[in-house]
Tab-separated table of N, CA and C in Angstrom:
chain	number	residue	atom	x	y	z
A	29	SER	N	-17.508	-15.083	2.149
A	29	SER	CA	-16.368	-15.103	1.330
A	29	SER	C	-15.388	-14.027	0.573
A	30	LYS	N	-14.624	-13.869	-0.019
A	30	LYS	CA	-13.142	-13.954	-0.029
A	30	LYS	C	-12.922	-12.029	0.221
A	31	LYS	N	-14.027	-11.734	-0.716
A	31	LYS	CA	-13.799	-9.996	-0.196
A	31	LYS	C	-14.256	-10.100	1.398
A	32	GLU	N	-14.568	-10.450	1.800
A	32	GLU	CA	-15.139	-10.094	3.115
A	32	GLU	C	-14.163	-9.848	4.285
A	33	ARG	N	-13.279	-11.631	3.910
A	33	ARG	CA	-11.612	-11.598	4.823
A	33	ARG	C	-11.226	-10.639	4.138
A	34	ALA	N	-10.930	-10.387	2.844
A	34	ALA	CA	-10.045	-9.000	1.975
A	34	ALA	C	-10.125	-7.534	2.645
A	35	LYS	N	-11.222	-7.247	2.348
A	35	LYS	CA	-11.568	-5.664	3.005
A	35	LYS	C	-10.841	-5.613	4.655
A	36	PRO	N	-11.202	-6.302	5.534
A	36	PRO	CA	-10.319	-5.578	7.278
A	36	PRO	C	-9.126	-5.037	6.245
A	37	GLU	N	-8.440	-6.414	5.722
A	37	GLU	CA	-6.678	-6.537	5.489
A	37	GLU	C	-6.615	-5.491	5.141
A	38	LEU	N	-7.521	-4.496	4.182
A	38	LEU	CA	-7.839	-3.762	3.535
A	38	LEU	C	-7.839	-2.994	4.353
A	39	LEU	N	-8.209	-2.082	4.988
A	39	LEU	CA	-8.873	-0.806	5.415
A	39	LEU	C	-7.557	-0.842	6.975
A	40	LEU	N	-6.673	-2.125	7.784
A	40	LEU	CA	-6.147	-2.349	8.332
A	40	LEU	C	-4.397	-1.498	6.951
A	41	GLY	N	-4.217	-1.738	6.397
A	41	GLY	CA	-3.350	-0.984	5.377
A	41	GLY	C	-3.209	-0.062	4.978
A	42	ARG	N	-4.670	0.358	4.775
A	42	ARG	CA	-4.639	1.778	4.901
A	42	ARG	C	-4.313	2.118	5.851
A	43	TRP	N	-4.932	2.380	6.544
A	43	TRP	CA	-5.609	3.031	8.521
A	43	TRP	C	-3.402	2.903	8.614
A	44	LEU	N	-3.098	1.948	8.434
A	44	LEU	CA	-1.115	1.847	9.167
A	44	LEU	C	-0.987	3.467	7.658
A	45	TYR	N	-1.585	3.157	6.369
A	45	TYR	CA	-0.396	3.389	5.561
A	45	TYR	C	-1.038	5.464	6.517
A	46	GLU	N	-1.596	5.630	6.368
A	46	GLU	CA	-2.412	6.907	6.801
A	46	GLU	C	-1.971	7.808	8.174
A	47	THR	N	-1.777	6.354	9.306
A	47	THR	CA	-1.353	6.721	10.452
A	47	THR	C	0.168	6.019	10.556
A	48	SER	N	1.353	5.855	9.278
A	48	SER	CA	2.847	5.586	9.951
A	48	SER	C	2.753	5.555	10.723
A	49	GLN	N	2.218	3.958	10.961
A	49	GLN	CA	2.357	3.335	11.879
A	49	GLN	C	3.224	1.577	12.393
A	50	LYS	N	3.276	1.231	10.804
A	50	LYS	CA	4.699	0.732	10.952
A	50	LYS	C	5.696	1.344	9.212
A	51	PRO	N	6.805	0.822	9.826
A	51	PRO	CA	7.395	0.843	8.340
A	51	PRO	C	6.794	0.077	6.745
A	52	PHE	N	8.103	0.318	5.857
A	52	PHE	CA	7.619	0.068	4.353
A	52	PHE	C	7.578	-0.983	4.406
A	53	ASP	N	7.761	-2.517	4.593
A	53	ASP	CA	7.978	-3.246	4.134
A	53	ASP	C	6.602	-4.290	4.978
A	54	GLY	N	6.233	-3.464	6.403
A	54	GLY	CA	4.528	-4.078	6.783
A	54	GLY	C	3.955	-3.168	6.757
A	55	ILE	N	3.850	-2.611	5.433
A	55	ILE	CA	2.840	-1.981	4.610
A	55	ILE	C	2.191	-2.240	3.895
A	56	ARG	N	3.380	-2.268	3.536
A	56	ARG	CA	3.571	-3.213	1.853
A	56	ARG	C	2.940	-4.925	2.122
A	57	SER	N	3.260	-5.046	2.892
A	57	SER	CA	2.229	-7.090	2.989
A	57	SER	C	1.162	-6.315	3.592
A	58	GLN	N	1.126	-6.391	4.440
A	58	GLN	CA	-0.773	-5.960	4.691
A	58	GLN	C	-1.603	-5.459	4.044
A	59	PHE	N	-0.696	-4.821	2.837
A	59	PHE	CA	-2.064	-5.205	1.832
A	59	PHE	C	-1.282	-5.570	-0.264
A	60	GLU	N	-0.851	-6.375	0.758
A	60	GLU	CA	-0.498	-7.747	-0.347
A	60	GLU	C	-0.966	-8.236	0.299
A	61	ARG	N	-1.451	-9.138	1.398
A	61	ARG	CA	-2.428	-10.160	2.204
A	61	ARG	C	-3.744	-9.540	1.715
A	62	ALA	N	-3.863	-8.641	1.977
A	62	ALA	CA	-5.420	-7.999	0.894
A	62	ALA	C	-5.705	-8.345	-0.252
A	63	VAL	N	-4.652	-8.181	-1.115
A	63	VAL	CA	-3.992	-8.975	-2.306
A	63	VAL	C	-4.860	-10.455	-2.247
A	64	SER	N	-4.154	-11.330	-1.645
A	64	SER	CA	-3.630	-11.866	-1.023
A	64	SER	C	-4.833	-12.973	-1.511
A	65	ALA	N	-6.181	-12.654	-0.334
A	65	ALA	CA	-6.947	-12.635	0.164
A	65	ALA	C	-7.869	-13.269	-0.670
A	66	CYS	N	-9.146	-12.100	-1.695
A	66	CYS	CA	-9.103	-11.620	-2.878
A	66	CYS	C	-8.411	-11.505	-4.220
A	67	PRO	N	-7.720	-11.970	-4.889
A	67	PRO	CA	-7.094	-11.497	-5.894
A	67	PRO	C	-8.102	-11.375	-7.440
A	68	GLU	N	-8.458	-11.440	-7.743
A	68	GLU	CA	-10.305	-10.816	-7.798
A	68	GLU	C	-10.715	-9.831	-7.418
A	69	TRP	N	-10.449	-9.379	-6.272
A	69	TRP	CA	-11.319	-8.609	-6.134
A	69	TRP	C	-10.301	-7.255	-6.982
A	70	GLU	N	-10.474	-5.703	-7.041
A	70	GLU	CA	-9.631	-4.329	-7.744
A	70	GLU	C	-8.969	-3.048	-6.631
A	71	SER	N	-9.926	-4.006	-5.430
A	71	SER	CA	-9.885	-2.895	-4.555
A	71	SER	C	-8.443	-3.230	-4.832
A	72	GLY	N	-8.116	-4.310	-3.608
A	72	GLY	CA	-6.884	-4.487	-3.315
A	72	GLY	C	-5.654	-4.430	-4.306
A	73	HIS	N	-6.016	-4.350	-5.181
A	73	HIS	CA	-4.891	-4.295	-5.982
A	73	HIS	C	-4.432	-2.764	-5.846
A	74	PHE	N	-5.776	-1.853	-6.920
A	74	PHE	CA	-5.664	-0.628	-6.690
A	74	PHE	C	-4.967	-0.311	-5.026
A	75	HIS	N	-5.424	-0.231	-4.336
A	75	HIS	CA	-4.345	0.600	-3.227
A	75	HIS	C	-3.590	-0.018	-3.573
A	76	LEU	N	-2.565	-0.971	-3.011
A	76	LEU	CA	-0.835	-1.750	-3.425
A	76	LEU	C	-0.964	-1.223	-4.171
A	77	ALA	N	-1.355	-1.033	-5.449
A	77	ALA	CA	-0.145	-0.032	-6.243
A	77	ALA	C	-0.270	1.487	-6.152
A	78	ARG	N	-1.326	2.019	-5.916
A	78	ARG	CA	-1.013	3.067	-4.800
A	78	ARG	C	-0.185	4.289	-3.563
A	79	TYR	N	0.387	3.007	-3.106
A	79	TYR	CA	0.971	3.716	-2.315
A	79	TYR	C	2.362	2.506	-1.891
A	80	LEU	N	2.397	1.720	-3.626
A	80	LEU	CA	3.827	1.308	-4.522
A	80	LEU	C	4.381	3.051	-4.994
A	81	ASP	N	2.945	3.771	-5.626
A	81	ASP	CA	3.126	4.472	-6.987
A	81	ASP	C	3.998	6.220	-5.586
A	82	GLU	N	3.251	6.161	-4.316
A	82	GLU	CA	3.700	7.063	-3.741
A	82	GLU	C	5.072	6.753	-2.864
A	83	ILE	N	5.910	5.882	-3.044
A	83	ILE	CA	6.668	5.779	-2.247
A	83	ILE	C	8.101	5.744	-3.266
A	84	LEU	N	7.816	5.439	-4.173
A	84	LEU	CA	8.629	6.001	-5.751
A	84	LEU	C	8.368	7.253	-5.793
A	85	LYS	N	7.804	8.137	-5.647
A	85	LYS	CA	7.707	9.228	-6.231
A	85	LYS	C	8.038	10.082	-4.739
A	86	SER	N	8.535	9.415	-3.362
A	86	SER	CA	9.219	10.802	-2.391
A	86	SER	C	9.956	9.944	-2.752
A	87	TYR	N	11.640	8.885	-3.587
A	87	TYR	CA	12.382	8.679	-3.371
A	87	TYR	C	12.443	9.230	-4.883
A	88	GLU	N	11.822	9.207	-5.709
A	88	GLU	CA	11.943	10.020	-6.736
A	88	GLU	C	12.555	11.478	-6.396
A	89	VAL	N	11.726	11.774	-5.577
A	89	VAL	CA	11.623	13.317	-5.289
A	89	VAL	C	13.389	13.575	-4.066
A	90	GLU	N	12.985	13.058	-3.340
A	90	GLU	CA	14.658	12.262	-2.511
A	90	GLU	C	16.070	12.557	-3.585
A	91	TYR	N	15.353	12.067	-4.306
A	91	TYR	CA	17.176	11.407	-5.064
A	91	TYR	C	16.571	12.198	-5.987
A	92	SER	N	16.320	12.950	-6.827
A	92	SER	CA	17.178	14.401	-6.733
A	92	SER	C	16.341	16.267	-6.941
A	93	VAL	N	16.110	16.021	-5.107
A	93	VAL	CA	16.641	17.213	-4.335
A	93	VAL	C	18.397	16.682	-4.207
A	94	ALA	N	18.683	15.490	-3.602
A	94	ALA	CA	20.347	14.924	-2.699
A	94	ALA	C	21.246	14.731	-4.498
A	95	THR	N	20.485	14.619	-5.527
A	95	THR	CA	21.575	14.915	-7.020
A	95	THR	C	21.749	16.089	-7.811
A	96	PRO	N	22.172	16.880	-7.182
A	96	PRO	CA	22.712	18.167	-8.224
A	96	PRO	C	22.856	17.828	-9.658
A	97	GLN	N	21.407	19.226	-10.517
A	97	GLN	CA	21.700	18.636	-12.448
A	97	GLN	C	22.608	19.763	-12.747
């Protein structure tokens, strides 16, 4: 099934993120592969969004530290 094909893609994306094995684009594209494999499966969308949110937060922190107010 589609979901069974998407699960390993998602697990690999989570592993890449947790271990920092690839740069941003590589990890993002891995999560997007999971979403593409089974678009109706919410878990793929959830983990992609959570990853992108973490990246956004890290840029916000970096930018706020770099820019005096």
